[in-house]
Every structure is written in structure tokens, then in C-alpha cells.
Amino acid sequence: MIRALLALGLALVFFSSGAALAHQPVVLLSTDTTAAKGPLLEDGTVSFAIRASFTKAGEKRAFRAQFKAGDALAIQYLIVEKKPESSLRTNELPTLVVTSPMGASVTIKLNERTKFYEPFSKVNYLYLARYNATAQAGVYSFVITSKGKAGITVAVGDREVRGDVLRGAAPTQSSTPSSTPSASSTPSATPSQTPTPTASKTQTPTASATGYTLAQVKANSTAANCWTIVDDNVYNLTTWINSHPGGSNAILSLCGVDGTSAFKSQHAGRAMPVAQLNSLKIGTLKE
Ligand code: HEM
């Protein structure tokens, strides 16, 4: 009885604080190896759940979040309550180092193992750390370093409103490696050139006003240039091939074709894959 009440109390606390429940998902890519390369959360007080998965020790994933002076800096370190993560000792889990705009770093101490059932995705999580402070104005960087195969979620912010994530241009594997992806680089006539602007907001549909033909999608059917169609939108999956938790083959099978049914039969209605897909959008399909 006491345990049940305790559980209910905890559930209410988590529910009322909004923790984990409706955090907007952001999946870190294998190319997000430094804070500068990783995504930027425009407002670090908006609730985001940042997922990082690792296959071996020594890998890095990083992102940034912007704050105003006096904002609440709320960070939580979570793992899904399943193996291998749940059976790893604290010193076998990835480290999270947060660096303030002034350059002061803290390594988030993993000092709890509190169960938390997240009803939206029906997943059991464990809180391993919760860190709260008052933010300085500027951009904080978050660097996660693995000690072995594991996946973690870093929740940042607690305001349940919609926020924006800025990402740099997806790195292309074009035939001209010397060209830098600067705003001044001239677009090439080859359909394999990634037409994403230097920075795109993942949740801004207007960033993807460009239209592409089916022929252009078909011309990007390789691992080096992999485009797909889902619901009349066009996506550049190239950077996601090796980051996909369900394996690279699932993504490779979508290159150059209409991936609507493959994507939906696996992931329809699941927040994380849908958010990831949105972040890879480059335009719409035109006649
Ligand atoms: C562009 C298309 C796709 C995107 C953006 C995508 C995205 C994702 C994401 C974000 C996850 C992690 C979900 C989580 O941790 O909760 C995931 C997992 C997975 N995906 Fe995909 N996926 C795509 C296509 C596919 C396809 C076509 C298949 C199968 C044919 C597939 C099979 C899987 C499997 C088996 C997992 C691991 C288990 C799971 O979380 O469901 N995915 N995918």
C-alpha cells in the first residue's frame, strides 16, 4: 500500500513537472561529434529529449542549448530500463559534460536509479541524474562520451511548448570534397547536391518549400546520396544511414524510391522516428 502510494506520488510529481512525458525528441547523429557540429536548441527552457546511441567506447555525441540570464537550467539523464543499459554500472555508462557560456564544465553525477514509466511511449525509464541550476546568458554545450555500447536520453528544459532546433547543413559526400558547405557555395547542377540551406529549422515547414521531381529522387539512390519520399515530401537520408537504430539496410532500401509504406509500416505514429524524418526533409515532391 505504502509502495503503491509512493509510486503514485512519484508519478504525479513527474507528470506535473512534465518530465520526459512530452519532451520533443531529438536524435543525435553519428556526425554530431562536437557541440559545434551538433544541433542547437534555440531555447533551452523548452523541454527536449535528446537521444544518443553508441556502439562502442570512445564515441562522442554533442549538442548545444541557448539560455537567457536567470533561466532555469534543468537537465536529466535517463536510460530505458532494459539491457544492456540497465545492467551497466554507473562507470560503464556514457559521461555527460555540460559547459557553460563562460567555459565552466560540470560532469553530471549519476547518483540515482529512479524508475519512471512514460505513458506516452509506454516505456520504462530510469532517472540516473537530475541537475538544476540558474543559467547564464549564452550557449551551453553538452558532450556525451561513451564507455561502450549504450543509449541514453538527456532531457533538457521543462516548458511544454514547441521549440526549434537548428541544424547545420547535412554533410554531403559530393565529388568535390574541397568545397565547404558555406552559404556562398554555388549550387551544382547535379541532382546529388544536397540543397539544404546552411541552417534549417527542423520544425519549420517553410524551410522546405523546394519541389523535386520523382526523377531527381531516383537519381539519389545510393548510400552516398540517398533520397526518399514519404507522403509527397522528399527527404535526404544520407547522414542517417549509419545512425539508424534499426540498422543501415532499412534506410538503404529507401534510397531513390517512395518509402511511404516501408516507413509507416514500421514507425507510423511513433514520435521519435517521425521527428527524425522531419529533420531530414529537403522539400516536397512535384509533378
Ligand atoms: C527514413 C526512414 C526512417 C527513419 C527516420 C527511422 C527512424 C528511426 C528511429 C528514430 C528509431 C529509434 C526509435 C526509438 O529509439 O524509439 C528507429 C528504430 C528502428 N527502426 Fe527506423 N526509421 C526509418 C525507417 C525504417 C524502416 C524502413 C525500417 C524497417 C524496414 C525501420 C526499422 C527500425 C527498427 C527495427 C528499429 C529499432 C526498433 C524500434 O525502435 O522500433 N526503420 N528508426
GROMACS .gro file of C-alpha atoms and ligand atoms in nm:
model
  330
    1MET     CA    1   0.000   0.000   0.000
    2ILE     CA    2   0.275   0.240   0.105
    3ARG     CA    3   0.472   0.141  -0.204
    4ALA     CA    4   0.168   0.200  -0.424
    5LEU     CA    5   0.113   0.544  -0.274
    6LEU     CA    6   0.478   0.623  -0.316
    7ALA     CA    7   0.463   0.518  -0.680
    8LEU     CA    8   0.153   0.728  -0.734
    9GLY     CA    9   0.322   1.023  -0.566
   10LEU     CA   10   0.626   0.987  -0.788
   11ALA     CA   11   0.409   0.953  -1.096
   12LEU     CA   12   0.226   1.272  -1.006
   13VAL     CA   13   0.548   1.459  -0.946
   14PHE     CA   14   0.686   1.351  -1.282
   15PHE     CA   15   0.358   1.408  -1.455
   16SER     CA   16   0.304   1.753  -1.310
   17SER     CA   17   0.661   1.860  -1.382
   18GLY     CA   18   0.614   1.736  -1.734
   19ALA     CA   19   0.941   1.544  -1.710
   20ALA     CA   20   1.010   1.315  -2.002
   21LEU     CA   21   0.642   1.290  -2.090
   22ALA     CA   22   0.611   1.532  -2.374
   23HIS     CA   23   0.971   1.624  -2.432
   24GLN     CA   24   1.025   1.680  -2.803
   25PRO     CA   25   1.260   1.416  -2.934
   26VAL     CA   26   1.592   1.498  -3.099
   27VAL     CA   27   1.812   1.210  -3.215
   28LEU     CA   28   2.182   1.289  -3.226
   29LEU     CA   29   2.353   1.171  -3.544
   30SER     CA   30   2.690   1.000  -3.569
   31THR     CA   31   2.818   1.325  -3.725
   32ASP     CA   32   2.722   1.525  -3.411
   33THR     CA   33   3.063   1.463  -3.255
   34THR     CA   34   3.127   1.814  -3.120
   35ALA     CA   35   2.893   2.075  -2.978
   36ALA     CA   36   2.954   2.295  -3.283
   37LYS     CA   37   2.854   2.017  -3.522
   38GLY     CA   38   2.553   1.908  -3.318
   39PRO     CA   39   2.207   2.062  -3.314
   40LEU     CA   40   2.129   2.385  -3.126
   41LEU     CA   41   1.818   2.404  -2.910
   42GLU     CA   42   1.715   2.765  -2.960
   43ASP     CA   43   1.558   2.791  -2.616
   44GLY     CA   44   1.700   2.557  -2.352
   45THR     CA   45   1.398   2.604  -2.124
   46VAL     CA   46   1.170   2.424  -2.372
   47SER     CA   47   1.151   2.053  -2.297
   48PHE     CA   48   1.354   1.835  -2.531
   49ALA     CA   49   1.459   1.469  -2.507
   50ILE     CA   50   1.792   1.422  -2.677
   51ARG     CA   51   1.876   1.063  -2.768
   52ALA     CA   52   2.234   0.945  -2.812
   53SER     CA   53   2.324   0.588  -2.902
   54PHE     CA   54   2.669   0.438  -2.910
   55THR     CA   55   2.810   0.114  -3.044
   56LYS     CA   56   3.148   0.118  -2.868
   57ALA     CA   57   3.368   0.306  -2.619
   58GLY     CA   58   3.515   0.645  -2.701
   59GLU     CA   59   3.236   0.773  -2.928
   60LYS     CA   60   3.107   1.127  -2.883
   61ARG     CA   61   2.770   1.292  -2.941
   62ALA     CA   62   2.711   1.658  -2.865
   63PHE     CA   63   2.461   1.939  -2.887
   64ARG     CA   64   2.405   2.296  -2.769
   65ALA     CA   65   2.128   2.483  -2.592
   66GLN     CA   66   2.077   2.857  -2.564
   67PHE     CA   67   1.964   3.030  -2.243
   68LYS     CA   68   1.892   3.379  -2.117
   69ALA     CA   69   2.040   3.501  -1.788
   70GLY     CA   70   1.838   3.363  -1.497
   71ASP     CA   71   1.663   3.088  -1.697
   72ALA     CA   72   1.615   2.755  -1.526
   73LEU     CA   73   1.879   2.510  -1.641
   74ALA     CA   74   1.711   2.171  -1.594
   75ILE     CA   75   1.896   1.862  -1.711
   76GLN     CA   76   1.802   1.498  -1.662
   77TYR     CA   77   1.999   1.189  -1.757
   78LEU     CA   78   1.777   0.890  -1.835
   79ILE     CA   79   1.813   0.539  -1.968
   80VAL     CA   80   1.547   0.298  -2.083
   81GLU     CA   81   1.502   0.024  -1.825
   82LYS     CA   82   1.626  -0.252  -2.047
   83LYS     CA   83   1.953  -0.428  -2.119
   84PRO     CA   84   2.228  -0.354  -2.186
   85GLU     CA   85   2.196  -0.006  -2.030
   86SER     CA   86   2.002  -0.112  -1.718
   87SER     CA   87   2.263  -0.373  -1.629
   88LEU     CA   88   2.559  -0.139  -1.677
   89ARG     CA   89   2.734   0.001  -1.374
   90THR     CA   90   2.747   0.378  -1.338
   91ASN     CA   91   3.108   0.391  -1.453
   92GLU     CA   92   3.019   0.194  -1.769
   93LEU     CA   93   2.756   0.444  -1.884
   94PRO     CA   94   2.829   0.744  -2.108
   95THR     CA   95   2.950   1.058  -1.934
   96LEU     CA   96   2.770   1.389  -1.983
   97VAL     CA   97   2.976   1.706  -1.955
   98VAL     CA   98   2.793   2.038  -1.961
   99THR     CA   99   2.994   2.354  -2.029
  100SER     CA  100   2.857   2.700  -1.955
  101PRO     CA  101   2.896   3.000  -2.190
  102MET     CA  102   3.179   3.118  -1.959
  103GLY     CA  103   3.361   2.787  -2.009
  104ALA     CA  104   3.291   2.622  -1.670
  105SER     CA  105   3.235   2.248  -1.707
  106VAL     CA  106   3.046   2.004  -1.487
  107THR     CA  107   3.034   1.629  -1.530
  108ILE     CA  108   2.681   1.526  -1.443
  109LYS     CA  109   2.699   1.287  -1.148
  110LEU     CA  110   2.492   0.970  -1.189
  111ASN     CA  111   2.356   0.942  -0.837
  112GLU     CA  112   2.011   0.781  -0.857
  113ARG     CA  113   1.820   0.499  -1.021
  114THR     CA  114   1.460   0.607  -1.003
  115LYS     CA  115   1.203   0.420  -1.210
  116PHE     CA  116   0.974   0.624  -1.428
  117TYR     CA  117   0.700   0.488  -1.655
  118GLU     CA  118   0.649   0.716  -1.951
  119PRO     CA  119   0.290   0.656  -2.060
  120PHE     CA  120   0.308   0.835  -2.396
  121SER     CA  121   0.551   0.585  -2.550
  122LYS     CA  122   0.477   0.318  -2.284
  123VAL     CA  123   0.844   0.293  -2.195
  124ASN     CA  124   1.001   0.232  -1.853
  125TYR     CA  125   1.285   0.472  -1.787
  126LEU     CA  126   1.534   0.513  -1.506
  127TYR     CA  127   1.644   0.856  -1.392
  128LEU     CA  128   2.017   0.842  -1.323
  129ALA     CA  129   2.066   1.213  -1.255
  130ARG     CA  130   1.878   1.536  -1.227
  131TYR     CA  131   2.069   1.862  -1.234
  132ASN     CA  132   1.920   2.205  -1.176
  133ALA     CA  133   2.088   2.543  -1.177
  134THR     CA  134   2.031   2.901  -1.284
  135ALA     CA  135   2.155   2.960  -1.635
  136GLN     CA  136   2.395   3.226  -1.753
  137ALA     CA  137   2.314   3.402  -2.077
  138GLY     CA  138   2.451   3.225  -2.382
  139VAL     CA  139   2.503   2.884  -2.531
  140TYR     CA  140   2.573   2.577  -2.316
  141SER     CA  141   2.739   2.277  -2.472
  142PHE     CA  142   2.659   1.916  -2.388
  143VAL     CA  143   2.911   1.645  -2.474
  144ILE     CA  144   2.831   1.278  -2.419
  145THR     CA  145   3.117   1.025  -2.434
  146SER     CA  146   3.056   0.651  -2.442
  147LYS     CA  147   3.227   0.380  -2.242
  148GLY     CA  148   3.073   0.103  -2.452
  149LYS     CA  149   2.751   0.010  -2.635
  150ALA     CA  150   2.463   0.203  -2.478
  151GLY     CA  151   2.188   0.451  -2.549
  152ILE     CA  152   2.087   0.738  -2.321
  153THR     CA  153   1.839   1.022  -2.318
  154VAL     CA  154   1.928   1.368  -2.195
  155ALA     CA  155   1.620   1.572  -2.112
  156VAL     CA  156   1.670   1.948  -2.117
  157GLY     CA  157   1.416   2.212  -2.018
  158ASP     CA  158   1.072   2.173  -1.870
  159ARG     CA  159   0.843   2.412  -2.053
  160GLU     CA  160   0.591   2.213  -2.255
  161VAL     CA  161   0.576   2.440  -2.556
  162ARG     CA  162   0.700   2.386  -2.905
  163GLY     CA  163   1.065   2.473  -2.963
  164ASP     CA  164   1.302   2.500  -3.254
  165VAL     CA  165   1.613   2.302  -3.327
  166LEU     CA  166   1.874   2.447  -3.559
  167ARG     CA  167   2.096   2.214  -3.755
  168GLY     CA  168   2.381   2.289  -3.990
  169ALA     CA  169   2.366   2.160  -4.345
  170ALA     CA  170   2.386   1.785  -4.374
  171PRO     CA  171   2.741   1.697  -4.476
  172THR     CA  172   2.731   1.582  -4.836
  173GLN     CA  173   2.962   1.325  -4.984
  174SER     CA  174   2.985   1.514  -5.308
  175SER     CA  175   3.255   1.457  -5.566
  176THR     CA  176   3.411   1.791  -5.477
  177PRO     CA  177   3.545   1.737  -5.124
  178SER     CA  178   3.729   2.069  -5.128
  179SER     CA  179   3.408   2.270  -5.140
  180THR     CA  180   3.299   2.392  -4.799
  181PRO     CA  181   2.929   2.397  -4.712
  182SER     CA  182   2.923   2.775  -4.670
  183ALA     CA  183   2.632   2.994  -4.760
  184SER     CA  184   2.828   3.123  -5.056
  185SER     CA  185   2.888   2.783  -5.215
  186THR     CA  186   2.720   2.773  -5.553
  187PRO     CA  187   2.462   2.501  -5.603
  188SER     CA  188   2.570   2.246  -5.859
  189ALA     CA  189   2.351   2.121  -6.140
  190THR     CA  190   2.390   1.760  -6.032
  191PRO     CA  191   2.083   1.621  -5.860
  192SER     CA  192   2.302   1.462  -5.594
  193GLN     CA  193   2.394   1.802  -5.447
  194THR     CA  194   2.219   1.849  -5.114
  195PRO     CA  195   2.007   2.160  -5.148
  196THR     CA  196   1.953   2.220  -4.779
  197PRO     CA  197   2.030   2.574  -4.666
  198THR     CA  198   2.326   2.626  -4.430
  199ALA     CA  199   2.096   2.614  -4.132
  200SER     CA  200   1.747   2.471  -4.130
  201LYS     CA  201   1.484   2.461  -3.860
  202THR     CA  202   1.359   2.109  -3.825
  203GLN     CA  203   1.009   2.221  -3.738
  204THR     CA  204   0.966   2.496  -3.989
  205PRO     CA  205   0.781   2.373  -4.292
  206THR     CA  206   0.871   2.685  -4.487
  207ALA     CA  207   1.235   2.578  -4.477
  208SER     CA  208   1.136   2.309  -4.724
  209ALA     CA  209   0.948   2.496  -4.992
  210THR     CA  210   1.163   2.345  -5.269
  211GLY     CA  211   1.000   2.094  -5.502
  212TYR     CA  212   1.173   1.788  -5.650
  213THR     CA  213   1.065   1.552  -5.925
  214LEU     CA  214   1.049   1.176  -5.895
  215ALA     CA  215   1.338   1.162  -6.145
  216GLN     CA  216   1.555   1.367  -5.907
  217VAL     CA  217   1.471   1.135  -5.620
  218LYS     CA  218   1.553   0.831  -5.835
  219ALA     CA  219   1.889   0.988  -5.922
  220ASN     CA  220   1.980   0.979  -5.550
  221SER     CA  221   1.957   0.606  -5.492
  222THR     CA  222   2.295   0.527  -5.338
  223ALA     CA  223   2.448   0.529  -4.991
  224ALA     CA  224   2.647   0.839  -5.093
  225ASN     CA  225   2.331   1.025  -5.196
  226CYS     CA  226   2.017   0.871  -5.055
  227TRP     CA  227   1.685   1.046  -5.101
  228THR     CA  228   1.339   0.908  -5.035
  229ILE     CA  229   0.975   1.008  -5.049
  230VAL     CA  230   0.726   0.982  -4.765
  231ASP     CA  231   0.377   1.125  -4.822
  232ASP     CA  232   0.478   1.352  -5.110
  233ASN     CA  233   0.768   1.500  -4.916
  234VAL     CA  234   1.131   1.447  -5.013
  235TYR     CA  235   1.397   1.354  -4.756
  236ASN     CA  236   1.776   1.329  -4.776
  237LEU     CA  237   1.858   1.024  -4.562
  238THR     CA  238   2.233   1.018  -4.642
  239THR     CA  239   2.355   1.126  -4.297
  240TRP     CA  240   2.105   0.900  -4.122
  241ILE     CA  241   2.205   0.569  -4.286
  242ASN     CA  242   2.466   0.474  -4.028
  243SER     CA  243   2.282   0.633  -3.736
  244HIS     CA  244   1.955   0.445  -3.772
  245PRO     CA  245   1.890   0.232  -3.459
  246GLY     CA  246   1.710  -0.022  -3.680
  247GLY     CA  247   2.020  -0.072  -3.899
  248SER     CA  248   2.157   0.079  -4.217
  249ASN     CA  249   1.991  -0.172  -4.450
  250ALA     CA  250   1.643  -0.050  -4.360
  251ILE     CA  251   1.741   0.300  -4.473
  252LEU     CA  252   1.940   0.186  -4.778
  253SER     CA  253   1.627   0.009  -4.904
  254LEU     CA  254   1.455   0.350  -4.922
  255CYS     CA  255   1.718   0.530  -5.133
  256GLY     CA  256   1.571   0.658  -5.461
  257VAL     CA  257   1.224   0.514  -5.403
  258ASP     CA  258   0.894   0.602  -5.238
  259GLY     CA  259   0.949   0.492  -4.877
  260THR     CA  260   0.600   0.579  -4.751
  261SER     CA  261   0.473   0.228  -4.685
  262ALA     CA  262   0.806   0.097  -4.552
  263PHE     CA  263   0.836   0.387  -4.310
  264LYS     CA  264   0.474   0.378  -4.199
  265SER     CA  265   0.451   0.004  -4.153
  266GLN     CA  266   0.749   0.025  -3.915
  267HIS     CA  267   0.708   0.360  -3.748
  268ALA     CA  268   0.364   0.520  -3.806
  269GLY     CA  269   0.255   0.728  -3.508
  270ARG     CA  270   0.589   0.695  -3.322
  271ALA     CA  271   0.719   1.035  -3.217
  272MET     CA  272   1.092   0.967  -3.241
  273PRO     CA  273   1.109   0.832  -3.599
  274VAL     CA  274   0.861   1.096  -3.722
  275ALA     CA  275   1.067   1.376  -3.564
  276GLN     CA  276   1.385   1.233  -3.710
  277LEU     CA  277   1.227   1.209  -4.053
  278ASN     CA  278   1.110   1.572  -4.030
  279SER     CA  279   1.463   1.686  -3.958
  280LEU     CA  280   1.581   1.529  -4.285
  281LYS     CA  281   1.320   1.694  -4.508
  282ILE     CA  282   1.455   1.887  -4.806
  283GLY     CA  283   1.134   1.966  -4.994
  284THR     CA  284   0.815   1.837  -5.149
  285LEU     CA  285   0.750   1.613  -5.447
  286LYS     CA  286   0.640   1.799  -5.758
  287GLU     CA  287   0.491   1.665  -6.080
  288HEM     C1  288   1.357   0.747  -4.310
  288HEM     C2  289   1.306   0.644  -4.257
  288HEM     C3  290   1.327   0.605  -4.111
  288HEM     C4  291   1.356   0.683  -4.005
  288HEM     C5  292   1.373   0.836  -3.999
  288HEM     C6  293   1.365   0.596  -3.889
  288HEM     C7  294   1.391   0.637  -3.761
  288HEM     C8  295   1.405   0.554  -3.653
  288HEM     C9  296   1.430   0.598  -3.519
  288HEM    C10  297   1.441   0.743  -3.471
  288HEM    C11  298   1.440   0.487  -3.442
  288HEM    C12  299   1.463   0.485  -3.290
  288HEM    C13  300   1.331   0.480  -3.224
  288HEM    C14  301   1.341   0.483  -3.073
  288HEM     O1  302   1.452   0.474  -3.019
  288HEM     O2  303   1.235   0.495  -3.012
  288HEM    C15  304   1.422   0.374  -3.527
  288HEM    C16  305   1.427   0.243  -3.484
  288HEM    C17  306   1.405   0.135  -3.567
  288HEM     N1  307   1.372   0.138  -3.700
  288HEM    FE1  308   1.359   0.302  -3.816
  288HEM     N2  309   1.343   0.468  -3.930
  288HEM    C18  310   1.318   0.469  -4.064
  288HEM    C19  311   1.291   0.362  -4.145
  288HEM    C20  312   1.285   0.231  -4.104
  288HEM    C21  313   1.250   0.120  -4.186
  288HEM    C22  314   1.212   0.128  -4.334
  288HEM    C23  315   1.257   0.009  -4.107
  288HEM    C24  316   1.229  -0.135  -4.140
  288HEM    C25  317   1.216  -0.182  -4.260
  288HEM    C26  318   1.297   0.051  -3.976
  288HEM    C27  319   1.320  -0.032  -3.869
  288HEM    C28  320   1.353   0.008  -3.744
  288HEM    C29  321   1.375  -0.082  -3.633
  288HEM    C30  322   1.365  -0.234  -3.637
  288HEM    C31  323   1.410  -0.003  -3.523
  288HEM    C32  324   1.451  -0.048  -3.383
  288HEM    C33  325   1.333  -0.085  -3.303
  288HEM    C34  326   1.236   0.030  -3.286
  288HEM     O3  327   1.270   0.128  -3.217
  288HEM     O4  328   1.127   0.022  -3.345
  288HEM     N3  329   1.313   0.188  -3.976
  288HEM     N4  330   1.402   0.417  -3.656
   0.00000   0.00000   0.00000
